[in-house]
Amino acid sequence: MTKDETGIEALIELMARLPGLGPRSARRAVLVLLKKRAQLMAPLAQSMAEVALAAKECRTCGNISTTEVCGICSNPARATGEICVVEDVADLWAMERGQVFKGRYHVLGGTLSALDAIGPDELGIPRLVARVTDEAAREVILALNATVDGQTTAHYIADALAATDAQITTLAQGVPIGGELDYLDDGTIGAALRARRKL
């Protein structure tokens, strides 16, 4: 194998490590990049290099940004008194795609886990409590995943925020739009039944 081929194989191996790309998909992606070097590969490489140097956590909420304070936290229109607590930056980005929530976020960076030695301090929960008080938040929305660890973390945060004036809420859970009952698990059906509302 020549030195050039070794470099291409290394690129394919790196691409294959990305979520959703296996070796075959990575090989196809690299082939497209190689065929469109000027239009696609060079700008992508430059953009990746710039972001690799500039990306950092927002010091307020934990979002990924290229500035000390992200665009959401620095936007005065987002100071609605609502803070949405999410597990990960991917969850924040998912919420933003919906374009419904107009407040600010707080990224935990995970969930409480005794097995992995992740406690409240590792997740910055005391910092969240201080932030809720400092910003005089009216509502804290716990948008954590419906897993055992996610719900344990949500209950812990609710207890930690009990002394504040903020109302603590969670996202509704249940039957998704377009969902068929026959394909749903028992937990989802149970949550939907408990969260039923008047028609």
Tab-separated table of N, CA, C and O in Angstrom, residues 85 106-113 118-132 142 144 149 152-161 164:
chain	number	residue	atom	x	y	z
A	85	VAL	N	-33.725	22.489	31.351
A	85	VAL	CA	-32.582	21.663	31.729
A	85	VAL	C	-32.555	20.418	30.846
A	85	VAL	O	-33.546	19.679	30.776
A	106	HIS	N	-29.952	24.937	30.239
A	106	HIS	CA	-28.864	24.539	31.127
A	106	HIS	C	-28.516	23.098	30.785
A	106	HIS	O	-29.366	22.207	30.889
A	107	VAL	N	-27.291	22.867	30.322
A	107	VAL	CA	-26.842	21.536	29.911
A	107	VAL	C	-26.113	20.878	31.079
A	107	VAL	O	-25.111	21.403	31.564
A	108	LEU	N	-26.617	19.710	31.513
A	108	LEU	CA	-26.001	18.994	32.630
A	108	LEU	C	-24.727	18.262	32.217
A	108	LEU	O	-23.781	18.155	32.980
A	109	GLY	N	-24.725	17.708	31.021
A	109	GLY	CA	-23.581	16.908	30.574
A	109	GLY	C	-23.696	15.453	30.977
A	109	GLY	O	-22.707	14.717	30.982
A	110	GLY	N	-24.904	15.015	31.311
A	110	GLY	CA	-25.123	13.621	31.685
A	110	GLY	C	-26.224	13.502	32.724
A	110	GLY	O	-27.013	14.420	32.930
A	111	THR	N	-26.249	12.356	33.401
A	111	THR	CA	-27.224	12.111	34.463
A	111	THR	C	-26.503	11.550	35.678
A	111	THR	O	-25.375	11.067	35.576
A	112	LEU	N	-27.158	11.612	36.806
A	112	LEU	CA	-26.600	11.022	38.027
A	112	LEU	C	-26.415	9.523	37.823
A	112	LEU	O	-27.293	8.854	37.285
A	113	SER	N	-25.274	9.013	38.233
A	113	SER	CA	-25.009	7.578	38.087
A	113	SER	C	-23.986	7.156	39.133
A	113	SER	O	-22.809	7.511	39.038
A	118	ILE	N	-20.824	9.576	38.954
A	118	ILE	CA	-21.278	10.898	38.520
A	118	ILE	C	-22.315	11.384	39.522
A	118	ILE	O	-23.430	10.869	39.600
A	119	GLY	N	-21.905	12.372	40.307
A	119	GLY	CA	-22.785	12.931	41.317
A	119	GLY	C	-23.238	14.337	40.946
A	119	GLY	O	-22.928	14.834	39.858
A	120	PRO	N	-23.928	15.008	41.869
A	120	PRO	CA	-24.449	16.356	41.601
A	120	PRO	C	-23.362	17.365	41.230
A	120	PRO	O	-23.577	18.220	40.372
A	121	ASP	N	-22.191	17.268	41.865
A	121	ASP	CA	-21.117	18.230	41.577
A	121	ASP	C	-20.572	18.053	40.163
A	121	ASP	O	-20.256	19.036	39.490
A	122	GLU	N	-20.462	16.800	39.707
A	122	GLU	CA	-19.962	16.544	38.350
A	122	GLU	C	-20.915	17.101	37.296
A	122	GLU	O	-20.494	17.485	36.206
A	123	LEU	N	-22.208	17.141	37.610
A	123	LEU	CA	-23.204	17.658	36.670
A	123	LEU	C	-23.455	19.157	36.852
A	123	LEU	O	-24.239	19.739	36.111
A	124	GLY	N	-22.825	19.759	37.840
A	124	GLY	CA	-23.007	21.199	38.055
A	124	GLY	C	-24.392	21.556	38.574
A	124	GLY	O	-24.884	22.658	38.330
A	125	ILE	N	-25.025	20.643	39.316
A	125	ILE	CA	-26.364	20.931	39.844
A	125	ILE	C	-26.345	22.088	40.838
A	125	ILE	O	-27.238	22.946	40.793
A	126	PRO	N	-25.320	22.201	41.720
A	126	PRO	CA	-25.276	23.396	42.586
A	126	PRO	C	-25.188	24.705	41.772
A	126	PRO	O	-25.787	25.711	42.142
A	127	ARG	N	-24.490	24.660	40.628
A	127	ARG	CA	-24.392	25.837	39.750
A	127	ARG	C	-25.762	26.164	39.145
A	127	ARG	O	-26.143	27.323	38.999
A	128	LEU	N	-26.541	25.124	38.811
A	128	LEU	CA	-27.899	25.324	38.297
A	128	LEU	C	-28.778	25.994	39.339
A	128	LEU	O	-29.502	26.948	39.041
A	129	VAL	N	-28.700	25.516	40.585
A	129	VAL	CA	-29.506	26.089	41.662
A	129	VAL	C	-29.149	27.571	41.843
A	129	VAL	O	-30.045	28.426	41.951
A	130	ALA	N	-27.850	27.888	41.837
A	130	ALA	CA	-27.415	29.283	41.968
A	130	ALA	C	-27.903	30.115	40.791
A	130	ALA	O	-28.341	31.259	40.959
A	131	ARG	N	-27.865	29.545	39.609
A	131	ARG	CA	-28.308	30.266	38.411
A	131	ARG	C	-29.802	30.565	38.467
A	131	ARG	O	-30.248	31.658	38.098
A	132	VAL	N	-30.598	29.602	38.897
A	132	VAL	CA	-32.047	29.804	39.007
A	132	VAL	C	-32.342	30.950	39.964
A	132	VAL	O	-33.192	31.806	39.706
A	142	LEU	N	-37.674	20.489	33.252
A	142	LEU	CA	-36.744	19.365	33.269
A	142	LEU	C	-37.019	18.492	32.043
A	142	LEU	O	-37.931	17.671	32.039
A	144	LEU	N	-35.431	15.979	30.627
A	144	LEU	CA	-34.474	14.872	30.695
A	144	LEU	C	-35.093	13.623	30.081
A	144	LEU	O	-36.312	13.472	30.039
A	149	ASP	N	-32.063	6.690	34.964
A	149	ASP	CA	-31.105	7.716	35.385
A	149	ASP	C	-31.644	9.121	35.132
A	149	ASP	O	-31.444	10.026	35.947
A	152	THR	N	-34.290	9.821	37.797
A	152	THR	CA	-33.632	9.989	39.100
A	152	THR	C	-33.007	11.376	39.185
A	152	THR	O	-33.132	12.070	40.206
A	153	THR	N	-32.351	11.788	38.117
A	153	THR	CA	-31.726	13.115	38.063
A	153	THR	C	-32.785	14.203	38.159
A	153	THR	O	-32.605	15.201	38.872
A	154	ALA	N	-33.904	14.028	37.459
A	154	ALA	CA	-34.993	15.015	37.490
A	154	ALA	C	-35.530	15.184	38.907
A	154	ALA	O	-35.734	16.312	39.373
A	155	HIS	N	-35.731	14.070	39.620
A	155	HIS	CA	-36.236	14.151	40.998
A	155	HIS	C	-35.216	14.832	41.918
A	155	HIS	O	-35.582	15.626	42.780
A	156	TYR	N	-33.938	14.516	41.719
A	156	TYR	CA	-32.901	15.144	42.538
A	156	TYR	C	-32.892	16.656	42.308
A	156	TYR	O	-32.817	17.440	43.262
A	157	ILE	N	-32.971	17.083	41.047
A	157	ILE	CA	-32.962	18.517	40.730
A	157	ILE	C	-34.204	19.195	41.314
A	157	ILE	O	-34.118	20.293	41.866
A	158	ALA	N	-35.352	18.539	41.190
A	158	ALA	CA	-36.588	19.108	41.751
A	158	ALA	C	-36.444	19.326	43.247
A	158	ALA	O	-36.847	20.379	43.779
A	159	ASP	N	-35.850	18.361	43.949
A	159	ASP	CA	-35.621	18.513	45.389
A	159	ASP	C	-34.638	19.648	45.677
A	159	ASP	O	-34.831	20.427	46.611
A	160	ALA	N	-33.576	19.736	44.854
A	160	ALA	CA	-32.563	20.780	45.052
A	160	ALA	C	-33.130	22.172	44.819
A	160	ALA	O	-32.671	23.147	45.426
A	161	LEU	N	-34.138	22.268	43.949
A	161	LEU	CA	-34.728	23.579	43.624
A	161	LEU	C	-35.965	23.898	44.463
A	161	LEU	O	-36.592	24.944	44.262
A	164	THR	N	-36.303	27.334	46.008
A	164	THR	CA	-36.386	28.513	45.139
A	164	THR	C	-37.850	28.828	44.842
A	164	THR	O	-38.744	28.044	45.164
